[in-house]
CSV table of C-alpha atoms and ligand atoms in Angstrom, one decimal:
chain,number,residue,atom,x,y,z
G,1,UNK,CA,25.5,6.2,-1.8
G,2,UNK,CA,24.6,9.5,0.1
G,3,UNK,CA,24.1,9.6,3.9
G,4,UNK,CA,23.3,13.2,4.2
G,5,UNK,CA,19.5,14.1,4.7
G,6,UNK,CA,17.4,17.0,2.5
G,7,UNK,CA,16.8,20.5,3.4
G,8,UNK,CA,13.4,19.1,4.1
G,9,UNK,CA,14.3,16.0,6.6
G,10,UNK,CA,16.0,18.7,8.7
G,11,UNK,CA,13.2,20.5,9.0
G,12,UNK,CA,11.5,18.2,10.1
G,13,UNK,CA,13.4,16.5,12.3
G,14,UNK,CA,14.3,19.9,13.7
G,15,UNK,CA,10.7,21.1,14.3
G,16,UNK,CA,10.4,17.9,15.8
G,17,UNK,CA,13.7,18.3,18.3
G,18,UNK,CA,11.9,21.6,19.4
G,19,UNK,CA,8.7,20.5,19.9
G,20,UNK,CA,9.9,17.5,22.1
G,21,UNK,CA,12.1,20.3,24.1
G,22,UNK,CA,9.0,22.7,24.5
G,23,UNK,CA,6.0,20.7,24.6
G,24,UNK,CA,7.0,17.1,25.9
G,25,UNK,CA,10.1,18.0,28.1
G,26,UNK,CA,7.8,20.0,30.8
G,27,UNK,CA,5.7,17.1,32.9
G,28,UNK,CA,7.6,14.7,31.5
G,29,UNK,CA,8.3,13.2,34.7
G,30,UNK,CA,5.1,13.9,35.8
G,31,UNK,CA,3.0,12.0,33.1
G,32,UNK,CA,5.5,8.9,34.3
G,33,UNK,CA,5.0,9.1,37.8
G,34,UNK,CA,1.2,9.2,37.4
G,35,UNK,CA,0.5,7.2,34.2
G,36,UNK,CA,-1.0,10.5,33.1
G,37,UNK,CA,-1.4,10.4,28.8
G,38,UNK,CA,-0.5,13.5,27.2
G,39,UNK,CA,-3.1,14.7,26.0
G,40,UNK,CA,-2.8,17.8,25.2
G,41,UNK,CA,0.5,17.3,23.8
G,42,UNK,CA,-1.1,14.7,21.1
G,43,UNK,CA,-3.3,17.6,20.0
G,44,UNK,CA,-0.5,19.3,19.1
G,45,UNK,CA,0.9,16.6,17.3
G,46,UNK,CA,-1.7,16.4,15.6
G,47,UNK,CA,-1.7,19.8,14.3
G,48,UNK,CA,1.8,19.7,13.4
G,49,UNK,CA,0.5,17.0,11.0
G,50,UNK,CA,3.1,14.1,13.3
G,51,UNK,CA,0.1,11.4,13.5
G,52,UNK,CA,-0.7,10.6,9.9
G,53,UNK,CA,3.1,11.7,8.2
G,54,UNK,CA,3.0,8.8,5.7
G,55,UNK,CA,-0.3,9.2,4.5
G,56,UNK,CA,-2.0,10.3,1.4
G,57,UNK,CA,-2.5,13.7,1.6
G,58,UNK,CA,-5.9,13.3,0.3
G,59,UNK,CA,-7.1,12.3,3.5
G,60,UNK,CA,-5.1,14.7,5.6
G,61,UNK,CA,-2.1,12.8,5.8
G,62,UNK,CA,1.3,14.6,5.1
G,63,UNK,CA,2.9,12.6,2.1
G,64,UNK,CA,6.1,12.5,3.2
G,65,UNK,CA,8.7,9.2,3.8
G,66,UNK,CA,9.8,7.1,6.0
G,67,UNK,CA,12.7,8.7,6.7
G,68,UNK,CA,10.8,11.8,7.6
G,69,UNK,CA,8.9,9.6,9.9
G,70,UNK,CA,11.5,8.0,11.5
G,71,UNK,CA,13.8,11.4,12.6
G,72,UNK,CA,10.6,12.7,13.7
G,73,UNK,CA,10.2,9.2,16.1
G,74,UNK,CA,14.1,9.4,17.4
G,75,UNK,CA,13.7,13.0,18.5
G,76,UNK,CA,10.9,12.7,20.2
G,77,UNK,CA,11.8,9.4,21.7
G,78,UNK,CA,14.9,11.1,23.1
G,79,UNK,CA,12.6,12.7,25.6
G,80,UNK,CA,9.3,11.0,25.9
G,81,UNK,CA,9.0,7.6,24.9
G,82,UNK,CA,5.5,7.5,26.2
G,83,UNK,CA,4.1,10.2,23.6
G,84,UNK,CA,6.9,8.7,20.9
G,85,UNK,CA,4.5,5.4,21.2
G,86,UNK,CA,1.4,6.7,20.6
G,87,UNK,CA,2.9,8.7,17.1
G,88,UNK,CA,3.9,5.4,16.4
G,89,UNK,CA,1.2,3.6,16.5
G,90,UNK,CA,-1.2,5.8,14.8
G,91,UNK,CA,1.2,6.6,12.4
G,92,UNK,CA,2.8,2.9,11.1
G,93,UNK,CA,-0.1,0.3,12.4
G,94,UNK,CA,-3.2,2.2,12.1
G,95,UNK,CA,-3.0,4.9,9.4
G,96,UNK,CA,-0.4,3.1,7.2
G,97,UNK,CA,-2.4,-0.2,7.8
G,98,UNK,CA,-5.9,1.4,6.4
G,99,UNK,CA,-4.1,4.1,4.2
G,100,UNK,CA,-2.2,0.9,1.6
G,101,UNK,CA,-5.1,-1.5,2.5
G,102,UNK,CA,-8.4,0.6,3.0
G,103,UNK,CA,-11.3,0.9,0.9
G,104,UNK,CA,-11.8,4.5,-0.3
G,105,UNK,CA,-15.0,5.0,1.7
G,106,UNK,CA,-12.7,3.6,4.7
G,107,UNK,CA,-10.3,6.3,3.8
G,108,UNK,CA,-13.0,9.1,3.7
G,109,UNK,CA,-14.5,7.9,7.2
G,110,UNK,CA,-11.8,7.2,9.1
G,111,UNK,CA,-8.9,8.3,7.8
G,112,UNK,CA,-9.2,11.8,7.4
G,113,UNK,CA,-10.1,12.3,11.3
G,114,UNK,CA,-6.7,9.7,12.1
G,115,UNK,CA,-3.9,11.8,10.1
G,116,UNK,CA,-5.2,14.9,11.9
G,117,UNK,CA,-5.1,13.8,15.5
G,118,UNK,CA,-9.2,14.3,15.4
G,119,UNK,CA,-9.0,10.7,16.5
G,120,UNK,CA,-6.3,8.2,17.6
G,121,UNK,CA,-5.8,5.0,16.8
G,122,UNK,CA,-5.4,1.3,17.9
G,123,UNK,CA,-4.1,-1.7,16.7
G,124,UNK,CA,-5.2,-4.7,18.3
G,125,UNK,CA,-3.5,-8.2,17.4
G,126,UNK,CA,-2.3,-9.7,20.8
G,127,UNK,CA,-4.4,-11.7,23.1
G,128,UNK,CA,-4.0,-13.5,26.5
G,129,UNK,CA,-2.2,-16.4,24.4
G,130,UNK,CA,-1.5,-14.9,20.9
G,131,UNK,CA,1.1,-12.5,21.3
G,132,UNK,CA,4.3,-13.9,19.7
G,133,UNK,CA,2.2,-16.8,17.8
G,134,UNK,CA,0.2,-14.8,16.4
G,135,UNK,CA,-2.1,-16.9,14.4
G,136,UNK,CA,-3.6,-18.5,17.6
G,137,UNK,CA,-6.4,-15.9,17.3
G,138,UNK,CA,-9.1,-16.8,19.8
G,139,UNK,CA,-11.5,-13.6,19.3
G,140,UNK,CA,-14.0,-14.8,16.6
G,141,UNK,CA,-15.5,-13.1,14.4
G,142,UNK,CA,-18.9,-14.6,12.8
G,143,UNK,CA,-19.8,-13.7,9.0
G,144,UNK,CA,-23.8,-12.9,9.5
G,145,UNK,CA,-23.8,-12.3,6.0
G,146,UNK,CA,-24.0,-7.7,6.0
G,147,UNK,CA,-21.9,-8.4,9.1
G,148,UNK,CA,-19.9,-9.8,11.5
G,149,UNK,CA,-20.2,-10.9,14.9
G,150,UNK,CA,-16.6,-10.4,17.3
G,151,UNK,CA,-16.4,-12.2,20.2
G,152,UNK,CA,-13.0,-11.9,22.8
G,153,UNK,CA,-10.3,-10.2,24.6
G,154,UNK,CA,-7.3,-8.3,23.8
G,155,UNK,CA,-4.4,-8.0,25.5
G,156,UNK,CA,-1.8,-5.1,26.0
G,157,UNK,CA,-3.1,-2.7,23.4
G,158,UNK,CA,-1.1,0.9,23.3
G,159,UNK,CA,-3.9,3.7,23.1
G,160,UNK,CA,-6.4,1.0,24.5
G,161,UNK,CA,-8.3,3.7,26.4
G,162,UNK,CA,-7.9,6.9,24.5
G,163,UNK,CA,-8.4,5.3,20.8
G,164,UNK,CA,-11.3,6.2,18.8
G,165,UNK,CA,-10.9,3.7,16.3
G,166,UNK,CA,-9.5,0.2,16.7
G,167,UNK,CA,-7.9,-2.2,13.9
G,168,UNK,CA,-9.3,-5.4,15.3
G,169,UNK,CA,-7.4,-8.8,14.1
G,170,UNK,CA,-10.0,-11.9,14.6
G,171,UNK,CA,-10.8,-15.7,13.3
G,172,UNK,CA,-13.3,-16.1,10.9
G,173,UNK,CA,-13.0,-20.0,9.9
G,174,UNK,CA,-10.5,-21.2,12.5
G,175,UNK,CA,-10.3,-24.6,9.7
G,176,UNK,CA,-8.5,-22.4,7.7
G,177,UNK,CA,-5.7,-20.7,10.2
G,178,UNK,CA,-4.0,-17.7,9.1
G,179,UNK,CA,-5.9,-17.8,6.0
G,180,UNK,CA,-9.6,-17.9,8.0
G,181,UNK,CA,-8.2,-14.4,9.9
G,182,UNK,CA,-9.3,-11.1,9.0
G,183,UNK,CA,-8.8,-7.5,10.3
G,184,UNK,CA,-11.7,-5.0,11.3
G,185,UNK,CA,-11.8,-1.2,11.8
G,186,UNK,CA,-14.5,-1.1,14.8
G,187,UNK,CA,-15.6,2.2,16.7
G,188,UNK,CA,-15.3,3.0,20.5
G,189,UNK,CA,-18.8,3.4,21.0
G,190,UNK,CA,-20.3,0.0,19.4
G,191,UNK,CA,-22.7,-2.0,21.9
G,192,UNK,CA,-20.9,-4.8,23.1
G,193,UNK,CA,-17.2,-2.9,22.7
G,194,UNK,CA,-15.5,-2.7,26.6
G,195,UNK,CA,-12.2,-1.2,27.4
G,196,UNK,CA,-10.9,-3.4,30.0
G,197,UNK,CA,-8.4,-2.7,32.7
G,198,UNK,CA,-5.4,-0.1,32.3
G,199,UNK,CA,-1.8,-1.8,33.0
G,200,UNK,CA,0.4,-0.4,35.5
G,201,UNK,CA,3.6,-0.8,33.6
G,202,UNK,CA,7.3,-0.5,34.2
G,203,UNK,CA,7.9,1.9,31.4
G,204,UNK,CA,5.9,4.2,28.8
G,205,UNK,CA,3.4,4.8,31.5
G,206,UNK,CA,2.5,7.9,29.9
G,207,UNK,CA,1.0,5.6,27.3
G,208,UNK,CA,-2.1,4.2,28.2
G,209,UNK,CA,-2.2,0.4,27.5
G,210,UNK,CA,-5.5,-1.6,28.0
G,211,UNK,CA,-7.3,-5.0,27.4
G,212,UNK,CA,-10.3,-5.1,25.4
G,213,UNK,CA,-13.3,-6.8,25.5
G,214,UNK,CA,-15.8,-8.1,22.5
G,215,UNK,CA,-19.0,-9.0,23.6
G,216,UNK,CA,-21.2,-9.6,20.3
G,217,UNK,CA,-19.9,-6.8,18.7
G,218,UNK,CA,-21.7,-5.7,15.5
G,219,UNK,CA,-19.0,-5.2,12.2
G,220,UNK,CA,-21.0,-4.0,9.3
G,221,UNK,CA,-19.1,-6.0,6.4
G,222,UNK,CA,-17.9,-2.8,4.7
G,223,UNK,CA,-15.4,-2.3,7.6
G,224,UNK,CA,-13.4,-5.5,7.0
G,225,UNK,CA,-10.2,-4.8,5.3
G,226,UNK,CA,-9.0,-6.1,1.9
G,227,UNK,CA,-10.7,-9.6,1.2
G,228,UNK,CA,-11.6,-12.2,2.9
G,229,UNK,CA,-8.6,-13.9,5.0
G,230,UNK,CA,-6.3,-11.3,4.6
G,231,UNK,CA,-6.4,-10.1,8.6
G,232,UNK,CA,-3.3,-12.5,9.0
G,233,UNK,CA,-1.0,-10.9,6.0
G,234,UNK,CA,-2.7,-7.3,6.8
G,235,UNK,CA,-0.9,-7.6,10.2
G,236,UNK,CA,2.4,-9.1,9.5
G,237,UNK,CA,2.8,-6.2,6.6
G,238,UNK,CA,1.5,-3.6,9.3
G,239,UNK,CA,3.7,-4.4,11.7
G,240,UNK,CA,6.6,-4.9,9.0
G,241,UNK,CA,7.0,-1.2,8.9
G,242,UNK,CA,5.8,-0.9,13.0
G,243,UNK,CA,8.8,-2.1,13.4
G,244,UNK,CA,11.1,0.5,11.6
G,245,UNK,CA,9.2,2.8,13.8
G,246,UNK,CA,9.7,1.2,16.9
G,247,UNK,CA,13.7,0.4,15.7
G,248,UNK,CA,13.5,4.3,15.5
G,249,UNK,CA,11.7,4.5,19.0
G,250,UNK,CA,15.1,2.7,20.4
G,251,UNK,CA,17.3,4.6,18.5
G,252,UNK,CA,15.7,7.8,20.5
G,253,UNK,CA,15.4,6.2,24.0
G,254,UNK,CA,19.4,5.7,22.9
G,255,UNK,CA,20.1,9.1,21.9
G,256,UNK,CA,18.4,10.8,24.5
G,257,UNK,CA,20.2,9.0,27.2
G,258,UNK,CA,23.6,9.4,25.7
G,259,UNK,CA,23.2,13.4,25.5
G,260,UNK,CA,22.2,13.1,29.3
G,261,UNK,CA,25.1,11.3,30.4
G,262,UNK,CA,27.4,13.3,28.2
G,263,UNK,CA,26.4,16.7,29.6
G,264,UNK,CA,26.5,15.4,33.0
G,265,UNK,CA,30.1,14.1,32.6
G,266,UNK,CA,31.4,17.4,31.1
G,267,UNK,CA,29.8,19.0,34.7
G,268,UNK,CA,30.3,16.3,37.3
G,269,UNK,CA,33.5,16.3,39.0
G,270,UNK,CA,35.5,13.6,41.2
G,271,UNK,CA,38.9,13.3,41.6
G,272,UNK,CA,39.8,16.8,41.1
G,273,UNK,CA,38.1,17.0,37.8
G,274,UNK,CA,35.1,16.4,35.4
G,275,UNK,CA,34.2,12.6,35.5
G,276,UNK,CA,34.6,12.6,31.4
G,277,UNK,CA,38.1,13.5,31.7
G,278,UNK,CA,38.4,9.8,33.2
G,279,UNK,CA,38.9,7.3,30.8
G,280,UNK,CA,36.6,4.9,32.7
G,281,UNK,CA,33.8,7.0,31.9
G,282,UNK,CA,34.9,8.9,28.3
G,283,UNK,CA,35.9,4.7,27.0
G,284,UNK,CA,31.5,4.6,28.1
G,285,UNK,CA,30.6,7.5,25.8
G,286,UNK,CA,32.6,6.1,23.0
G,287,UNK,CA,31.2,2.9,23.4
G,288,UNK,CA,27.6,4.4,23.4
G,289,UNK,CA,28.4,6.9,20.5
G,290,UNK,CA,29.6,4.1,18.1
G,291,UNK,CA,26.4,1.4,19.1
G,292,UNK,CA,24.3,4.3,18.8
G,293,UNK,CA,25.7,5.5,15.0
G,294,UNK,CA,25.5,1.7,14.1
G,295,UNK,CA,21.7,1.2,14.6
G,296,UNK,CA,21.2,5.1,13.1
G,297,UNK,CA,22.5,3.6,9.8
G,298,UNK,CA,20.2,0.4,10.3
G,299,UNK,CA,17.0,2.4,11.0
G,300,UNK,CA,18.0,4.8,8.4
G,301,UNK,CA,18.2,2.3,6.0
G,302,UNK,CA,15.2,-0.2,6.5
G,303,UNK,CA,13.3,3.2,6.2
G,304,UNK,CA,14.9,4.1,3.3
G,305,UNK,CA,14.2,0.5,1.6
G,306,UNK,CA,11.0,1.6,2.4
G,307,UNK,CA,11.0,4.2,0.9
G,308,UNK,CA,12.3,2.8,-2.2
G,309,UNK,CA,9.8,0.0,-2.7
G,310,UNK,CA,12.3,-2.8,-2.2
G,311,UNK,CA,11.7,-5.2,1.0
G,312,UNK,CA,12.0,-4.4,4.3
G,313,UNK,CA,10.7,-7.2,6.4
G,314,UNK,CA,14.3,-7.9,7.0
G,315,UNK,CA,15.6,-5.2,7.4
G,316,UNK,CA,13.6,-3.5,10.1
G,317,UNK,CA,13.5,-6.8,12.1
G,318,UNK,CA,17.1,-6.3,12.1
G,319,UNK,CA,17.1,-2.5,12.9
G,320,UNK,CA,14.6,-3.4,15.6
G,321,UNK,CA,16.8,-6.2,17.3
G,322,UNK,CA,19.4,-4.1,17.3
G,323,UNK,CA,18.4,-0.8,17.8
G,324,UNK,CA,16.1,-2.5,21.0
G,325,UNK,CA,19.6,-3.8,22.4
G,326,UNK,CA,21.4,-0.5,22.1
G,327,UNK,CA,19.0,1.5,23.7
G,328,UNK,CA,19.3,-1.1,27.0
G,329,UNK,CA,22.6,-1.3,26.9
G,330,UNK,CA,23.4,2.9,26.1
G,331,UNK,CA,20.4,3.4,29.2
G,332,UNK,CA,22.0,0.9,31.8
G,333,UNK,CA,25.5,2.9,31.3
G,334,UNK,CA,23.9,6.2,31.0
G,335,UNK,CA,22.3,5.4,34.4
G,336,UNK,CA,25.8,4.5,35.6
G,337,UNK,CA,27.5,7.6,34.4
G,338,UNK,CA,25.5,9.4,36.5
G,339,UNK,CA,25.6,7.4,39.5
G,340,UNK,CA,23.3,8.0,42.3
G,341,UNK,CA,21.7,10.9,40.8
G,342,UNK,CA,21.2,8.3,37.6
G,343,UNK,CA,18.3,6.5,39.9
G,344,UNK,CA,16.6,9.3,41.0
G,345,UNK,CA,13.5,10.5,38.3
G,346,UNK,CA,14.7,14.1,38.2
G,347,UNK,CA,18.0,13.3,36.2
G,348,UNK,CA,15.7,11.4,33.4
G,349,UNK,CA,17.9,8.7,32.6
G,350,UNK,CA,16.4,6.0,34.9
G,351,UNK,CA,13.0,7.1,32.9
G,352,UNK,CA,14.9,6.3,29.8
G,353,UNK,CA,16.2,2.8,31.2
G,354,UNK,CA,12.6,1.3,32.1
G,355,UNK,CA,11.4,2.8,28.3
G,356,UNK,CA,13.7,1.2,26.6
G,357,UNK,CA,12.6,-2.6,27.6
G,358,UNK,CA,9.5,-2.6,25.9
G,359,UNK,CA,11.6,-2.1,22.7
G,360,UNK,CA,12.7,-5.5,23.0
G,361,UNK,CA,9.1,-6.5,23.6
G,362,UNK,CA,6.6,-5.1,21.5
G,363,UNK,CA,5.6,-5.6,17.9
G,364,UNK,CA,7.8,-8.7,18.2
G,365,UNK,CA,10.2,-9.4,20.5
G,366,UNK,CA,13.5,-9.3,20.0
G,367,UNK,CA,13.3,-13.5,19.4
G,368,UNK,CA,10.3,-12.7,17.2
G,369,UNK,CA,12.9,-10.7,15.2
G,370,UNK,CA,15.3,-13.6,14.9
G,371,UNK,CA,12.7,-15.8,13.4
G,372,UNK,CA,12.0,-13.2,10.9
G,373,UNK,CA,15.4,-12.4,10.1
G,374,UNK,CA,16.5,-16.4,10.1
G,375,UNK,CA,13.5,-16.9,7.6
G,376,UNK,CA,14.4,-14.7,5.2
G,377,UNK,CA,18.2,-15.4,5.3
G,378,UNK,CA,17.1,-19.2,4.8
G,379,UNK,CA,14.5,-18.7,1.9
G,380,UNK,CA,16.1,-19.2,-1.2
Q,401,LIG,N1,4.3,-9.9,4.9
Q,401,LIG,C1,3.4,-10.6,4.2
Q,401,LIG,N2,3.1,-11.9,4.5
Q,401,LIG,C2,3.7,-12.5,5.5
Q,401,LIG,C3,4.6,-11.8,6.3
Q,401,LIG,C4,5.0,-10.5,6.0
Q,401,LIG,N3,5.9,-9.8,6.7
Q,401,LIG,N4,5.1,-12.7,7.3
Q,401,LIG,C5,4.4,-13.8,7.1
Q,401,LIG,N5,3.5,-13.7,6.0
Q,401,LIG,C6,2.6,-14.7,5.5
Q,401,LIG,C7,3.4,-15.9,5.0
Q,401,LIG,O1,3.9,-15.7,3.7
Q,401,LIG,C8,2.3,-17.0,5.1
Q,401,LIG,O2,1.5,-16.8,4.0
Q,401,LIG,P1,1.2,-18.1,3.0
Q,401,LIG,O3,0.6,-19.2,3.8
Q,401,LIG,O4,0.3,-17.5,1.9
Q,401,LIG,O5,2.5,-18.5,2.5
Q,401,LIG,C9,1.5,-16.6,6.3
Q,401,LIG,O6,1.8,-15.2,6.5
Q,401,LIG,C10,1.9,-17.3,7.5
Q,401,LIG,O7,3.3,-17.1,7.7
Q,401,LIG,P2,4.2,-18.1,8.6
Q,401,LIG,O8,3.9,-19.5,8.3
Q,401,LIG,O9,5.6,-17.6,8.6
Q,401,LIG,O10,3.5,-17.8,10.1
Q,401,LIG,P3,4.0,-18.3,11.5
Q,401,LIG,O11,2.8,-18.7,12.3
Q,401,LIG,O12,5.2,-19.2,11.4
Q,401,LIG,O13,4.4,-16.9,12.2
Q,401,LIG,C11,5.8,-15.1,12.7
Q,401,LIG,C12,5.4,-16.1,11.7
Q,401,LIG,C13,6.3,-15.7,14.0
Q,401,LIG,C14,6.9,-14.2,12.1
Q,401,LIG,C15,4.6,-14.2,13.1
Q,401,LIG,O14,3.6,-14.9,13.8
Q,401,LIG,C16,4.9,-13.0,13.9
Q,401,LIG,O15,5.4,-12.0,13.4
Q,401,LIG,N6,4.6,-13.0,15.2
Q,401,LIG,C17,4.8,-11.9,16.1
Q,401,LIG,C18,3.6,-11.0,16.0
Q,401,LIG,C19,3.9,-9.7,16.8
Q,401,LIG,O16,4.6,-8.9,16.4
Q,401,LIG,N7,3.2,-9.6,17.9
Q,401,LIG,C20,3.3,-8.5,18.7
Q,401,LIG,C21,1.9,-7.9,18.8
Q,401,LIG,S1,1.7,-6.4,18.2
Q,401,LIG,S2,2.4,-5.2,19.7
């Protein structure tokens, strides 16, 4: 066993570190307040080759492992969640997703321009009433024969405005359930393809998260991915390894908040002296410190299962659930720490607290998680 990272993973995580200090640190607050995406940020994310890390490097994609991927995720989640999510995405749904599962003329079109940060991604699974039960697709989509017809709405879908290319999950033969769904890679400009309205959310509102509308949209057969029926598994194995990155997301939101609270309490003084030299308030940073080292080593390692071939459904539902939990609990007491200048948006942490919810939330909640981790406990 060896917990120490390469030459290369620090590297990495420290060119990541400085980026999220130099680039993502300045209108931070700004890009919250407004729901303002960071664009030109994602550019430069782009260019330091952060969209597409696990990819083949064949179609632009860096070739590197999950681990890489996932320090890269914490560091930048420590200061902007918002931008962490859109990495995320692109990198473990959409570019993993079409990168194991796509066609090599799939790989040559789309691909190339998603590893780069040309284009962004979106993954598209949840609906008005298919979120968590996810088979209870109700956007259709017709085989014409050369093509399909999509029909529907989508619900909650990160990069749902500033996407390019969207990894569309639908029904085919609703007879045949999970087994009649399959997965689509459609472009933004298709006739009959509407991004529907922009959420005003609590948290990651840098992000830009939209509903979509199908209206008789036109899928030349060629874009489906893998055969037919496999839209169901595609997405549960997608979102498999989402989930390490998300875990990692947590882990960040976690990290960041802890530093925060730390630094303040070695500057803040009452009673006579600086808060940390209080018990009530050190006993909170060793609390934090220890939560936060525990779901390091579980993100670390469902990556790192990952990374080895071996199965990680199980483990990065775990790492998720508990990495989600950490980073709400370590945000609420970082808040706290700081007191009154914890709820005001220039001291970060309240940022933090709101980011951290939608860890519980997305690519499965944290109840999602227990089912998946309950299943495969109960298997054999
Ligand atoms: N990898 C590969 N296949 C998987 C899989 C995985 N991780 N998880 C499930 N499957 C397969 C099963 O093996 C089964 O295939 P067979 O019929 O060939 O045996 C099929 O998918 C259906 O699985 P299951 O019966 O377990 O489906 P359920 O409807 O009970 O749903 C859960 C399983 C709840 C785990 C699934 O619906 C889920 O993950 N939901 C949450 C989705 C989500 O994350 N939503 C958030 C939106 S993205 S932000």
């Amino acid at each position: 066993m060896d917990f120490g990272l390469t030459e290369e993973h620090l590297m990495i995580r420290d060119a990541a570190r400085d980026f999220a200090r130099t680039e993502l640190l300045p209108g931070v607050i700004e890009r919250d307040t407004h729901q303002k995406f960071p664009t030109e940020q994602v550019k430069k994310m782009g260019e330091l080759g952060f969209l597409g890390m696990m990819a083949d490097p064949q179609y632009g994609g860096g070739g590197m492992d999950t681990i890489s991927y996932v320090l890269v995720m914490e560091e930048l989640s420590k200061i902007d969640a918002s931008a962490s999510v859109i990495v995320s995405v692109n990198n473990s749904l959409v570019c993993w997703g079409l990168d194991t599962y796509g066609t090599d003329a799939q790989k040559e079109k789309y691909l190339t321009k998603l590893t780069t940060g040309e284009s962004i991604g979106a993954f598209c699974l949840s609906e008005p009433e298919a979120g968590s039960d996810a088979t209870s697709q109700k956007t259709t989509a017709i085989d014409k024969g050369d093509h399909y017809v999509l029909n529907g709405t989508k619900n909650w879908i990160t990069n749902g405005g500033s996407a390019d290319f969207y990894l569309v999950i639908a029904q085919t033969d609703k007879e045949k359930k999970h087994k009649g769904i399959n997965a689509f890679i459609v472009e933004k400009n298709w006739d009959g393809f509407e991004v529907g309205v922009k959420e005003d959310k609590l948290g990651i509102r840098g992000s830009d998260t939209h509903s979509l509308i199908f209206n008789d949209v036109k899928v030349p057969k060629e874009n489906r991915i893998g055969e037919d029926g496999f839209g169901f598994k595609f997405a549960m194995k997608t979102l498999s390894g989402g989930r390490i990155g998300i875990a990692a997301q947590a882990l960040g939101i976690a990290s960041g908040a802890y530093e925060l609270a730390r630094d303040y309490s070695k500057v803040r003084k009452a009673f006579g002296t600086e808060i940390c030299n209080h018990q009530a308030i050190a006993f909170k940073l060793a609390d934090m410190h220890t939560n936060i080292t525990a779901a390091r080593h579980m993100v670390m390692k469902s990556a790192w299962d990952k990374d080895q071939g071996r199965n990680y459904d199980m483990s990065g539902a775990m790492a998720k659930l508990y990495a989600s939990q950490v980073a709400m609990d370590v945000t609420v007491e970082a808040v706290q720490v700081h007191g009154g200048n914890g709820y005001v948006k220039e001291y970060h942490v309240e940022r933090l607290m709101r980011d951290a919810k939608i860890t519980q939330i997305y690519e499965g909640t944290s109840e999602i998680q227990k089912i998946v981790i309950s299943r495969g406990l109960l298997k054999d």
